[in-house]
């Protein structure tokens, strides 16, 4: 495992692609984040399958993704009910999501969705259970190439 991570040519996990923050009110948080980051929210997108409205900010190479629930069944609604607003997940940019899922599964990480699904921002995504990742919901994401 160690050798795998030290291998110089290996760039399976490229960077922290974004940090997802659960918010109650996307519009109110947009203003707060624009003030905080001194940059405009450059994109909004609703993902109906997940019951979320998202808003994106670019911060250097990384993005901040705000997530607001669009219905009560949404994972974001449940998160806010339990833990209030806050960091919801950390997303890692990967070259090949299928290879990474297989690698992590072999190491004992718990994959929440066996098949990658289409997320916001033209990405294939898959989540790792927080119970296998120090309590942090981790998203793997891979850009969908046309
Ligand atoms: Zn995300």
Short mmCIF file of N, CA, C and O and ligand atoms in Angstrom, two decimals:
data_model
loop_
_atom_site.label_atom_id
_atom_site.label_comp_id
_atom_site.label_asym_id
_atom_site.label_seq_id
_atom_site.Cartn_x
_atom_site.Cartn_y
_atom_site.Cartn_z
N UNK A 1 0.85 -1.19 0.00
CA UNK A 1 0.00 0.00 0.00
C UNK A 1 0.88 1.25 0.00
O UNK A 1 0.70 2.17 -0.77
N UNK A 2 1.90 1.21 0.87
CA UNK A 2 2.80 2.36 0.97
C UNK A 2 3.52 2.62 -0.37
O UNK A 2 3.56 3.75 -0.84
N UNK A 3 4.05 1.56 -0.95
CA UNK A 3 4.75 1.70 -2.23
C UNK A 3 3.84 2.29 -3.29
O UNK A 3 4.26 3.10 -4.10
N UNK A 4 2.61 1.89 -3.22
CA UNK A 4 1.64 2.39 -4.19
C UNK A 4 1.54 3.91 -4.12
O UNK A 4 1.61 4.61 -5.11
N UNK A 5 1.46 4.43 -2.90
CA UNK A 5 1.30 5.87 -2.74
C UNK A 5 2.59 6.63 -3.06
O UNK A 5 2.54 7.78 -3.46
N UNK A 6 3.73 5.95 -2.89
CA UNK A 6 5.00 6.64 -3.11
C UNK A 6 5.41 6.63 -4.58
O UNK A 6 6.27 7.39 -4.99
N UNK A 7 4.79 5.76 -5.34
CA UNK A 7 5.13 5.67 -6.76
C UNK A 7 4.97 7.03 -7.44
O UNK A 7 3.93 7.65 -7.37
N UNK A 8 6.04 7.47 -8.09
CA UNK A 8 6.07 8.84 -8.62
C UNK A 8 5.11 9.07 -9.79
O UNK A 8 4.55 10.15 -9.94
N UNK A 9 4.94 8.06 -10.60
CA UNK A 9 4.11 8.25 -11.79
C UNK A 9 2.62 8.12 -11.48
O UNK A 9 1.79 8.36 -12.33
N UNK A 10 2.35 7.72 -10.27
CA UNK A 10 0.97 7.43 -9.93
C UNK A 10 0.23 8.69 -9.54
O UNK A 10 0.54 9.33 -8.55
N UNK A 11 -0.76 9.06 -10.34
CA UNK A 11 -1.56 10.24 -10.00
C UNK A 11 -3.02 9.88 -10.05
O UNK A 11 -3.83 10.51 -10.70
N UNK A 12 -3.34 8.81 -9.36
CA UNK A 12 -4.72 8.34 -9.39
C UNK A 12 -5.66 9.35 -8.74
O UNK A 12 -6.72 9.65 -9.24
N UNK A 13 -5.22 9.85 -7.59
CA UNK A 13 -5.98 10.91 -6.93
C UNK A 13 -5.22 12.20 -7.14
O UNK A 13 -4.08 12.34 -6.71
N UNK A 14 -5.83 13.12 -7.88
CA UNK A 14 -5.07 14.26 -8.38
C UNK A 14 -5.08 15.46 -7.44
O UNK A 14 -4.09 16.15 -7.31
N UNK A 15 -6.21 15.71 -6.82
CA UNK A 15 -6.30 16.87 -5.92
C UNK A 15 -7.64 16.83 -5.19
O UNK A 15 -8.51 16.02 -5.51
N UNK A 16 -7.79 17.74 -4.25
CA UNK A 16 -9.10 17.96 -3.66
C UNK A 16 -9.87 18.78 -4.68
O UNK A 16 -9.51 19.92 -4.96
N UNK A 17 -10.87 18.18 -5.30
CA UNK A 17 -11.60 18.86 -6.37
C UNK A 17 -12.51 19.94 -5.79
O UNK A 17 -12.55 21.05 -6.26
N UNK A 18 -13.26 19.55 -4.77
CA UNK A 18 -14.09 20.54 -4.08
C UNK A 18 -14.41 20.11 -2.66
O UNK A 18 -14.22 18.95 -2.29
N UNK A 19 -14.88 21.07 -1.90
CA UNK A 19 -15.38 20.81 -0.56
C UNK A 19 -16.86 21.16 -0.58
O UNK A 19 -17.24 22.25 -1.04
N UNK A 20 -17.69 20.22 -0.18
CA UNK A 20 -19.14 20.42 -0.20
C UNK A 20 -19.62 20.91 1.16
O UNK A 20 -19.29 20.32 2.19
N UNK A 21 -20.39 21.98 1.16
CA UNK A 21 -20.91 22.56 2.40
C UNK A 21 -22.44 22.55 2.35
O UNK A 21 -23.04 23.08 1.40
N UNK A 22 -23.05 21.93 3.34
CA UNK A 22 -24.51 21.90 3.42
C UNK A 22 -25.02 23.21 3.99
O UNK A 22 -24.53 23.67 5.03
N UNK A 23 -25.97 23.82 3.30
CA UNK A 23 -26.53 25.10 3.76
C UNK A 23 -28.06 25.03 3.75
O UNK A 23 -28.66 24.24 3.01
N UNK A 24 -28.67 25.88 4.57
CA UNK A 24 -30.14 25.90 4.63
C UNK A 24 -30.71 26.74 3.50
O UNK A 24 -31.78 26.46 3.00
N UNK A 25 -29.99 27.80 3.14
CA UNK A 25 -30.51 28.76 2.18
C UNK A 25 -29.40 29.18 1.23
O UNK A 25 -28.51 29.96 1.60
N UNK A 26 -29.45 28.62 0.04
CA UNK A 26 -28.38 28.84 -0.94
C UNK A 26 -28.17 30.32 -1.25
O UNK A 26 -27.05 30.79 -1.36
N UNK A 27 -29.28 31.05 -1.35
CA UNK A 27 -29.18 32.48 -1.70
C UNK A 27 -28.47 33.28 -0.62
O UNK A 27 -27.59 34.09 -0.91
N UNK A 28 -28.83 33.01 0.62
CA UNK A 28 -28.20 33.71 1.74
C UNK A 28 -26.73 33.33 1.83
O UNK A 28 -25.86 34.19 2.06
N UNK A 29 -26.43 32.06 1.61
CA UNK A 29 -25.05 31.59 1.70
C UNK A 29 -24.22 32.07 0.52
O UNK A 29 -23.00 32.26 0.65
N UNK A 30 -24.86 32.27 -0.61
CA UNK A 30 -24.16 32.80 -1.78
C UNK A 30 -23.52 34.14 -1.42
O UNK A 30 -22.34 34.38 -1.65
N UNK A 31 -24.32 35.00 -0.83
CA UNK A 31 -23.85 36.33 -0.43
C UNK A 31 -22.69 36.22 0.58
O UNK A 31 -21.66 36.85 0.43
N UNK A 32 -22.89 35.35 1.56
CA UNK A 32 -21.85 35.17 2.59
C UNK A 32 -20.54 34.70 1.96
O UNK A 32 -19.47 35.24 2.23
N UNK A 33 -20.63 33.69 1.08
CA UNK A 33 -19.43 33.13 0.46
C UNK A 33 -18.78 34.11 -0.50
O UNK A 33 -17.55 34.17 -0.59
N UNK A 34 -19.61 34.88 -1.22
CA UNK A 34 -19.04 35.88 -2.14
C UNK A 34 -18.25 36.92 -1.35
O UNK A 34 -17.18 37.35 -1.77
N UNK A 35 -18.77 37.30 -0.19
CA UNK A 35 -18.04 38.24 0.67
C UNK A 35 -16.77 37.60 1.20
O UNK A 35 -15.69 38.18 1.18
N UNK A 36 -16.91 36.39 1.68
CA UNK A 36 -15.78 35.69 2.29
C UNK A 36 -14.66 35.45 1.29
O UNK A 36 -13.49 35.72 1.57
N UNK A 37 -15.02 34.92 0.12
CA UNK A 37 -14.00 34.51 -0.86
C UNK A 37 -13.63 35.63 -1.83
O UNK A 37 -12.69 35.48 -2.60
N UNK A 38 -14.40 36.69 -1.81
CA UNK A 38 -14.19 37.82 -2.72
C UNK A 38 -14.21 37.37 -4.18
O UNK A 38 -13.40 37.77 -5.00
N UNK A 39 -15.14 36.49 -4.46
CA UNK A 39 -15.35 36.03 -5.84
C UNK A 39 -16.81 35.68 -6.02
O UNK A 39 -17.50 35.36 -5.05
N UNK A 40 -17.30 35.77 -7.26
CA UNK A 40 -18.70 35.47 -7.54
C UNK A 40 -18.94 33.97 -7.64
O UNK A 40 -18.07 33.24 -8.11
N UNK A 41 -20.12 33.56 -7.26
CA UNK A 41 -20.55 32.19 -7.51
C UNK A 41 -20.68 32.08 -9.03
O UNK A 41 -21.37 32.88 -9.66
N UNK A 42 -19.97 31.13 -9.65
CA UNK A 42 -19.92 31.13 -11.12
C UNK A 42 -20.93 30.18 -11.75
O UNK A 42 -21.13 30.21 -12.96
N UNK A 43 -21.56 29.34 -10.93
CA UNK A 43 -22.48 28.38 -11.53
C UNK A 43 -23.45 27.85 -10.49
O UNK A 43 -23.08 27.65 -9.34
N UNK A 44 -24.70 27.62 -10.90
CA UNK A 44 -25.63 26.89 -10.05
C UNK A 44 -26.16 25.73 -10.87
O UNK A 44 -26.22 25.79 -12.10
N UNK A 45 -26.49 24.66 -10.17
CA UNK A 45 -27.00 23.49 -10.86
C UNK A 45 -27.86 22.70 -9.89
O UNK A 45 -27.49 22.51 -8.74
N UNK A 46 -29.02 22.26 -10.37
CA UNK A 46 -29.88 21.41 -9.55
C UNK A 46 -29.69 19.96 -10.00
O UNK A 46 -29.69 19.68 -11.19
N UNK A 47 -29.46 19.08 -9.03
CA UNK A 47 -29.37 17.65 -9.34
C UNK A 47 -30.61 17.00 -8.74
O UNK A 47 -30.68 16.76 -7.54
N UNK A 48 -31.59 16.75 -9.60
CA UNK A 48 -32.88 16.24 -9.12
C UNK A 48 -32.78 14.88 -8.46
O UNK A 48 -33.42 14.64 -7.45
N UNK A 49 -31.92 14.02 -9.00
CA UNK A 49 -31.79 12.67 -8.46
C UNK A 49 -31.28 12.70 -7.01
O UNK A 49 -31.55 11.79 -6.23
N UNK A 50 -30.56 13.74 -6.64
CA UNK A 50 -30.03 13.85 -5.28
C UNK A 50 -30.83 14.81 -4.40
O UNK A 50 -30.55 14.96 -3.22
N UNK A 51 -31.78 15.50 -5.03
CA UNK A 51 -32.58 16.47 -4.29
C UNK A 51 -31.78 17.65 -3.77
O UNK A 51 -31.96 18.10 -2.64
N UNK A 52 -30.86 18.15 -4.61
CA UNK A 52 -30.05 19.29 -4.18
C UNK A 52 -29.93 20.37 -5.26
O UNK A 52 -29.93 20.09 -6.46
N UNK A 53 -29.83 21.61 -4.76
CA UNK A 53 -29.40 22.72 -5.59
C UNK A 53 -27.98 23.03 -5.17
O UNK A 53 -27.68 23.08 -3.97
N UNK A 54 -27.10 23.22 -6.15
CA UNK A 54 -25.70 23.46 -5.83
C UNK A 54 -25.26 24.80 -6.39
O UNK A 54 -25.82 25.30 -7.36
N UNK A 55 -24.26 25.38 -5.76
CA UNK A 55 -23.65 26.61 -6.24
C UNK A 55 -22.14 26.48 -6.10
O UNK A 55 -21.67 25.96 -5.08
N UNK A 56 -21.40 26.92 -7.13
CA UNK A 56 -19.95 26.69 -7.13
C UNK A 56 -19.13 27.97 -7.09
O UNK A 56 -19.46 28.95 -7.76
N UNK A 57 -18.04 27.90 -6.35
CA UNK A 57 -17.05 28.98 -6.27
C UNK A 57 -15.69 28.38 -6.59
O UNK A 57 -15.38 27.28 -6.15
N UNK A 58 -14.90 29.11 -7.36
CA UNK A 58 -13.54 28.64 -7.65
C UNK A 58 -12.58 29.30 -6.67
O UNK A 58 -12.59 30.53 -6.53
N UNK A 59 -11.78 28.48 -6.00
CA UNK A 59 -10.76 29.02 -5.08
C UNK A 59 -9.45 28.36 -5.46
O UNK A 59 -9.18 27.23 -5.06
N UNK A 60 -8.65 29.04 -6.27
CA UNK A 60 -7.43 28.42 -6.79
C UNK A 60 -7.81 27.21 -7.60
O UNK A 60 -8.67 27.28 -8.48
N UNK A 61 -7.19 26.06 -7.30
CA UNK A 61 -7.47 24.84 -8.06
C UNK A 61 -8.67 24.08 -7.50
O UNK A 61 -9.09 23.07 -8.07
N UNK A 62 -9.16 24.55 -6.37
CA UNK A 62 -10.22 23.82 -5.68
C UNK A 62 -11.52 24.63 -5.75
O UNK A 62 -11.49 25.84 -5.95
N UNK A 63 -12.63 23.93 -5.61
CA UNK A 63 -13.92 24.61 -5.60
C UNK A 63 -14.60 24.44 -4.25
O UNK A 63 -14.31 23.49 -3.52
N UNK A 64 -15.49 25.35 -3.98
CA UNK A 64 -16.41 25.19 -2.85
C UNK A 64 -17.78 24.96 -3.47
O UNK A 64 -18.19 25.69 -4.37
N UNK A 65 -18.44 23.91 -3.03
CA UNK A 65 -19.77 23.58 -3.53
C UNK A 65 -20.78 23.77 -2.40
O UNK A 65 -20.69 23.09 -1.37
N UNK A 66 -21.70 24.69 -2.57
CA UNK A 66 -22.77 24.84 -1.57
C UNK A 66 -23.91 23.92 -1.97
O UNK A 66 -24.25 23.81 -3.16
N UNK A 67 -24.51 23.27 -0.99
CA UNK A 67 -25.59 22.31 -1.26
C UNK A 67 -26.82 22.66 -0.43
O UNK A 67 -26.74 22.71 0.81
N UNK A 68 -27.92 22.90 -1.11
CA UNK A 68 -29.18 23.15 -0.43
C UNK A 68 -30.17 22.06 -0.82
O UNK A 68 -30.27 21.71 -2.01
N UNK A 69 -30.91 21.54 0.14
CA UNK A 69 -31.89 20.49 -0.15
C UNK A 69 -33.06 21.07 -0.94
O UNK A 69 -33.48 22.20 -0.71
N UNK A 70 -33.57 20.29 -1.89
CA UNK A 70 -34.76 20.73 -2.63
C UNK A 70 -36.01 19.98 -2.16
O UNK A 70 -37.12 20.30 -2.57
N UNK A 71 -35.82 18.98 -1.33
CA UNK A 71 -36.97 18.29 -0.72
C UNK A 71 -36.55 17.64 0.59
O UNK A 71 -35.36 17.55 0.90
N UNK A 72 -37.54 17.20 1.36
CA UNK A 72 -37.27 16.68 2.71
C UNK A 72 -36.53 15.34 2.71
O UNK A 72 -35.94 14.95 3.71
N UNK A 73 -36.61 14.60 1.59
CA UNK A 73 -35.96 13.30 1.51
C UNK A 73 -34.48 13.42 1.11
O UNK A 73 -33.74 12.46 1.13
N UNK A 74 -34.12 14.61 0.73
CA UNK A 74 -32.75 14.83 0.27
C UNK A 74 -31.74 14.51 1.38
O UNK A 74 -31.98 14.80 2.54
N UNK A 75 -30.61 13.88 1.00
CA UNK A 75 -29.55 13.61 1.99
C UNK A 75 -29.10 14.89 2.70
O UNK A 75 -28.69 14.86 3.86
N UNK A 76 -29.20 16.01 2.00
CA UNK A 76 -28.78 17.29 2.61
C UNK A 76 -29.79 17.74 3.68
O UNK A 76 -29.41 18.24 4.73
N UNK A 77 -31.07 17.50 3.43
CA UNK A 77 -32.09 17.83 4.43
C UNK A 77 -31.85 17.01 5.70
O UNK A 77 -31.91 17.53 6.82
N UNK A 78 -31.53 15.73 5.51
CA UNK A 78 -31.28 14.85 6.66
C UNK A 78 -30.02 15.26 7.41
O UNK A 78 -29.97 15.24 8.63
N UNK A 79 -29.01 15.63 6.66
CA UNK A 79 -27.75 16.07 7.26
C UNK A 79 -27.98 17.30 8.13
O UNK A 79 -27.53 17.37 9.27
N UNK A 80 -28.71 18.27 7.60
CA UNK A 80 -28.94 19.53 8.32
C UNK A 80 -29.80 19.30 9.55
O UNK A 80 -29.57 19.88 10.61
N UNK A 81 -30.75 18.39 9.43
CA UNK A 81 -31.59 18.05 10.56
C UNK A 81 -30.74 17.50 11.72
O UNK A 81 -30.95 17.84 12.87
N UNK A 82 -29.80 16.64 11.37
CA UNK A 82 -28.96 15.99 12.39
C UNK A 82 -27.82 16.86 12.88
O UNK A 82 -27.49 16.87 14.05
N UNK A 83 -27.17 17.55 11.94
CA UNK A 83 -25.89 18.20 12.30
C UNK A 83 -25.84 19.68 11.99
O UNK A 83 -24.80 20.30 12.16
N UNK A 84 -26.93 20.22 11.50
CA UNK A 84 -26.99 21.62 11.12
C UNK A 84 -26.08 21.89 9.92
O UNK A 84 -25.55 20.97 9.31
N UNK A 85 -25.88 23.15 9.58
CA UNK A 85 -25.06 23.49 8.43
C UNK A 85 -23.60 23.12 8.71
O UNK A 85 -23.18 23.08 9.86
N UNK A 86 -22.84 22.91 7.64
CA UNK A 86 -21.42 22.64 7.83
C UNK A 86 -20.83 21.84 6.70
O UNK A 86 -21.51 21.57 5.70
N UNK A 87 -19.56 21.45 6.88
CA UNK A 87 -18.88 20.68 5.84
C UNK A 87 -19.58 19.33 5.69
O UNK A 87 -19.77 18.61 6.67
N UNK A 88 -19.98 19.02 4.48
CA UNK A 88 -20.73 17.80 4.21
C UNK A 88 -19.84 16.72 3.62
O UNK A 88 -19.94 15.56 3.98
N UNK A 89 -18.98 17.09 2.67
CA UNK A 89 -18.08 16.10 2.09
C UNK A 89 -16.84 16.75 1.48
O UNK A 89 -16.82 17.95 1.24
N UNK A 90 -15.83 15.91 1.27
CA UNK A 90 -14.63 16.33 0.56
C UNK A 90 -14.54 15.49 -0.70
O UNK A 90 -14.69 14.27 -0.64
N UNK A 91 -14.37 16.15 -1.84
CA UNK A 91 -14.35 15.44 -3.11
C UNK A 91 -12.94 15.37 -3.67
O UNK A 91 -12.23 16.38 -3.72
N UNK A 92 -12.56 14.16 -4.06
CA UNK A 92 -11.23 13.93 -4.63
C UNK A 92 -11.36 13.69 -6.12
O UNK A 92 -12.18 12.89 -6.56
N UNK A 93 -10.54 14.40 -6.86
CA UNK A 93 -10.53 14.28 -8.31
C UNK A 93 -9.70 13.05 -8.70
O UNK A 93 -8.54 12.95 -8.32
N UNK A 94 -10.31 12.12 -9.42
CA UNK A 94 -9.58 10.91 -9.82
C UNK A 94 -9.58 10.76 -11.34
O UNK A 94 -10.46 11.25 -12.03
N UNK A 95 -8.54 10.07 -11.82
CA UNK A 95 -8.40 9.83 -13.26
C UNK A 95 -9.41 8.81 -13.74
O UNK A 95 -10.00 8.96 -14.80
N UNK A 96 -9.56 7.76 -12.96
CA UNK A 96 -10.42 6.65 -13.37
C UNK A 96 -11.18 6.16 -12.15
O UNK A 96 -10.63 5.47 -11.29
N UNK A 97 -12.43 6.54 -12.08
CA UNK A 97 -13.23 6.27 -10.87
C UNK A 97 -13.40 4.77 -10.62
O UNK A 97 -13.38 4.32 -9.48
N UNK A 98 -13.51 4.00 -11.68
CA UNK A 98 -13.71 2.55 -11.51
C UNK A 98 -12.48 1.90 -10.88
O UNK A 98 -12.59 1.06 -9.99
N UNK A 99 -11.31 2.28 -11.35
CA UNK A 99 -10.05 1.75 -10.81
C UNK A 99 -9.89 2.14 -9.35
O UNK A 99 -9.50 1.33 -8.51
N UNK A 100 -10.20 3.40 -9.04
CA UNK A 100 -10.07 3.88 -7.66
C UNK A 100 -11.05 3.17 -6.73
O UNK A 100 -10.70 2.80 -5.61
N UNK A 101 -12.27 2.97 -7.20
CA UNK A 101 -13.27 2.28 -6.38
C UNK A 101 -12.80 0.88 -6.05
O UNK A 101 -12.90 0.42 -4.93
N UNK A 102 -12.24 0.22 -7.05
CA UNK A 102 -11.76 -1.15 -6.85
C UNK A 102 -10.59 -1.16 -5.87
O UNK A 102 -10.52 -1.97 -4.96
N UNK A 103 -9.66 -0.22 -6.05
CA UNK A 103 -8.49 -0.13 -5.18
C UNK A 103 -8.92 0.10 -3.73
O UNK A 103 -8.46 -0.57 -2.81
N UNK A 104 -9.85 1.04 -3.53
CA UNK A 104 -10.26 1.40 -2.17
C UNK A 104 -11.08 0.29 -1.52
O UNK A 104 -10.97 0.03 -0.32
N UNK A 105 -11.90 -0.36 -2.33
CA UNK A 105 -12.70 -1.46 -1.81
C UNK A 105 -11.79 -2.59 -1.30
O UNK A 105 -12.03 -3.15 -0.25
N UNK A 106 -10.73 -2.86 -2.06
CA UNK A 106 -9.77 -3.90 -1.65
C UNK A 106 -9.11 -3.55 -0.33
O UNK A 106 -8.72 -4.42 0.43
N UNK A 107 -8.96 -2.25 -0.07
CA UNK A 107 -8.31 -1.80 1.17
C UNK A 107 -9.29 -1.73 2.34
O UNK A 107 -8.93 -1.36 3.44
N UNK A 108 -10.56 -2.04 2.06
CA UNK A 108 -11.54 -2.11 3.14
C UNK A 108 -12.44 -0.89 3.28
O UNK A 108 -13.23 -0.81 4.22
N UNK A 109 -12.31 0.06 2.39
CA UNK A 109 -13.21 1.22 2.45
C UNK A 109 -14.60 0.81 1.97
O UNK A 109 -14.73 -0.05 1.09
N UNK A 110 -15.61 1.40 2.57
CA UNK A 110 -16.98 1.04 2.22
C UNK A 110 -17.51 2.01 1.17
O UNK A 110 -17.57 3.22 1.39
N UNK A 111 -17.86 1.44 0.02
CA UNK A 111 -18.39 2.24 -1.08
C UNK A 111 -19.90 2.35 -0.93
O UNK A 111 -20.58 1.34 -0.72
N UNK A 112 -20.43 3.54 -0.99
CA UNK A 112 -21.88 3.73 -0.79
C UNK A 112 -22.70 3.44 -2.03
O UNK A 112 -23.83 2.97 -1.94
N UNK A 113 -22.18 3.76 -3.19
CA UNK A 113 -22.89 3.37 -4.41
C UNK A 113 -21.97 2.55 -5.31
O UNK A 113 -20.92 3.03 -5.73
N UNK A 114 -22.37 1.33 -5.56
CA UNK A 114 -21.54 0.36 -6.29
C UNK A 114 -21.26 0.81 -7.72
O UNK A 114 -20.25 0.45 -8.31
N UNK A 115 -22.20 1.57 -8.28
CA UNK A 115 -22.03 2.09 -9.63
C UNK A 115 -21.92 3.61 -9.53
O UNK A 115 -22.74 4.23 -8.88
N UNK A 116 -20.91 4.19 -10.17
CA UNK A 116 -20.80 5.66 -10.14
C UNK A 116 -22.07 6.29 -10.71
O UNK A 116 -22.69 5.74 -11.62
N UNK A 117 -22.47 7.43 -10.15
CA UNK A 117 -23.65 8.10 -10.67
C UNK A 117 -23.29 9.49 -11.16
O UNK A 117 -22.22 10.01 -10.85
N UNK A 118 -24.20 10.07 -11.93
CA UNK A 118 -23.92 11.39 -12.48
C UNK A 118 -24.20 12.44 -11.41
O UNK A 118 -25.30 12.52 -10.89
N UNK A 119 -23.18 13.21 -11.08
CA UNK A 119 -23.35 14.27 -10.09
C UNK A 119 -23.39 15.63 -10.76
O UNK A 119 -23.53 15.73 -11.98
N UNK A 120 -23.24 16.68 -9.96
CA UNK A 120 -23.22 18.04 -10.50
C UNK A 120 -21.91 18.26 -11.25
O UNK A 120 -20.96 17.48 -11.10
N UNK A 121 -21.86 19.29 -12.07
CA UNK A 121 -20.61 19.76 -12.67
C UNK A 121 -19.99 18.74 -13.64
O UNK A 121 -18.76 18.60 -13.71
N UNK A 122 -20.85 18.02 -14.34
CA UNK A 122 -20.38 17.06 -15.35
C UNK A 122 -19.40 16.03 -14.81
O UNK A 122 -18.33 15.79 -15.36
N UNK A 123 -19.79 15.41 -13.69
CA UNK A 123 -18.89 14.45 -13.04
C UNK A 123 -19.59 13.12 -12.80
O UNK A 123 -20.79 13.08 -12.54
N UNK A 124 -18.78 12.05 -12.88
CA UNK A 124 -19.22 10.76 -12.36
C UNK A 124 -18.77 10.74 -10.91
O UNK A 124 -17.62 11.06 -10.62
N UNK A 125 -19.67 10.37 -10.00
CA UNK A 125 -19.29 10.42 -8.59
C UNK A 125 -19.64 9.13 -7.86
O UNK A 125 -20.48 8.34 -8.29
N UNK A 126 -18.93 8.94 -6.75
CA UNK A 126 -19.17 7.79 -5.90
C UNK A 126 -18.75 8.21 -4.49
O UNK A 126 -17.83 9.00 -4.31
N UNK A 127 -19.47 7.74 -3.48
CA UNK A 127 -19.20 8.16 -2.10
C UNK A 127 -18.67 7.01 -1.26
O UNK A 127 -19.05 5.86 -1.46
N UNK A 128 -17.80 7.35 -0.32
CA UNK A 128 -17.27 6.38 0.64
C UNK A 128 -17.95 6.62 1.99
O UNK A 128 -18.12 7.77 2.40
N UNK A 129 -18.32 5.54 2.65
CA UNK A 129 -19.02 5.68 3.93
C UNK A 129 -18.11 6.32 4.98
O UNK A 129 -16.98 5.89 5.15
N UNK A 130 -18.63 7.35 5.69
CA UNK A 130 -17.82 8.04 6.69
C UNK A 130 -17.29 7.11 7.78
O UNK A 130 -16.27 7.39 8.38
N UNK A 131 -17.96 6.00 7.98
CA UNK A 131 -17.51 5.12 9.06
C UNK A 131 -16.19 4.45 8.69
O UNK A 131 -15.47 3.97 9.56
N UNK A 132 -15.84 4.45 7.40
CA UNK A 132 -14.55 3.89 7.00
C UNK A 132 -13.52 4.98 6.71
O UNK A 132 -12.40 4.70 6.29
N UNK A 133 -13.89 6.26 6.93
CA UNK A 133 -12.98 7.36 6.57
C UNK A 133 -12.92 8.44 7.66
O UNK A 133 -13.07 9.63 7.37
N UNK A 134 -12.73 8.01 8.89
CA UNK A 134 -12.61 8.95 10.02
C UNK A 134 -13.78 9.92 10.14
O UNK A 134 -13.59 11.10 10.50
N UNK A 135 -14.95 9.45 9.77
CA UNK A 135 -16.13 10.30 9.95
C UNK A 135 -16.36 11.33 8.86
O UNK A 135 -17.25 12.16 8.97
N UNK A 136 -15.53 11.26 7.82
CA UNK A 136 -15.67 12.24 6.73
C UNK A 136 -16.29 11.57 5.50
O UNK A 136 -15.78 10.55 5.03
N UNK A 137 -17.37 12.13 5.01
CA UNK A 137 -17.94 11.63 3.77
C UNK A 137 -17.01 12.04 2.63
O UNK A 137 -16.74 13.22 2.44
N UNK A 138 -16.50 11.04 1.91
CA UNK A 138 -15.55 11.32 0.82
C UNK A 138 -16.23 11.01 -0.50
O UNK A 138 -16.85 9.95 -0.66
N UNK A 139 -16.12 11.92 -1.42
CA UNK A 139 -16.66 11.73 -2.77
C UNK A 139 -15.48 11.54 -3.72
O UNK A 139 -14.51 12.29 -3.66
N UNK A 140 -15.56 10.53 -4.56
CA UNK A 140 -14.60 10.42 -5.65
C UNK A 140 -15.30 11.02 -6.86
O UNK A 140 -16.48 10.74 -7.09
N UNK A 141 -14.62 11.83 -7.63
CA UNK A 141 -15.27 12.33 -8.82
C UNK A 141 -14.32 12.34 -10.01
O UNK A 141 -13.12 12.54 -9.88
N UNK A 142 -14.90 12.04 -11.14
CA UNK A 142 -14.15 11.98 -12.39
C UNK A 142 -14.90 12.78 -13.43
O UNK A 142 -16.10 12.62 -13.59
N UNK A 143 -14.19 13.65 -14.07
CA UNK A 143 -14.80 14.46 -15.12
C UNK A 143 -15.31 13.54 -16.24
O UNK A 143 -14.62 12.63 -16.67
N UNK A 144 -16.54 13.79 -16.70
CA UNK A 144 -17.06 13.01 -17.82
C UNK A 144 -16.51 13.60 -19.10
O UNK A 144 -16.69 14.78 -19.39
N UNK A 145 -15.75 12.76 -19.82
CA UNK A 145 -15.17 13.23 -21.07
C UNK A 145 -16.12 12.93 -22.22
O UNK A 145 -16.66 11.84 -22.29
N UNK A 146 -16.32 13.92 -23.04
CA UNK A 146 -17.29 13.77 -24.15
C UNK A 146 -16.75 12.81 -25.19
O UNK A 146 -15.58 12.79 -25.47
ZN1 LIG B 1 -19.59 17.16 -4.23
#
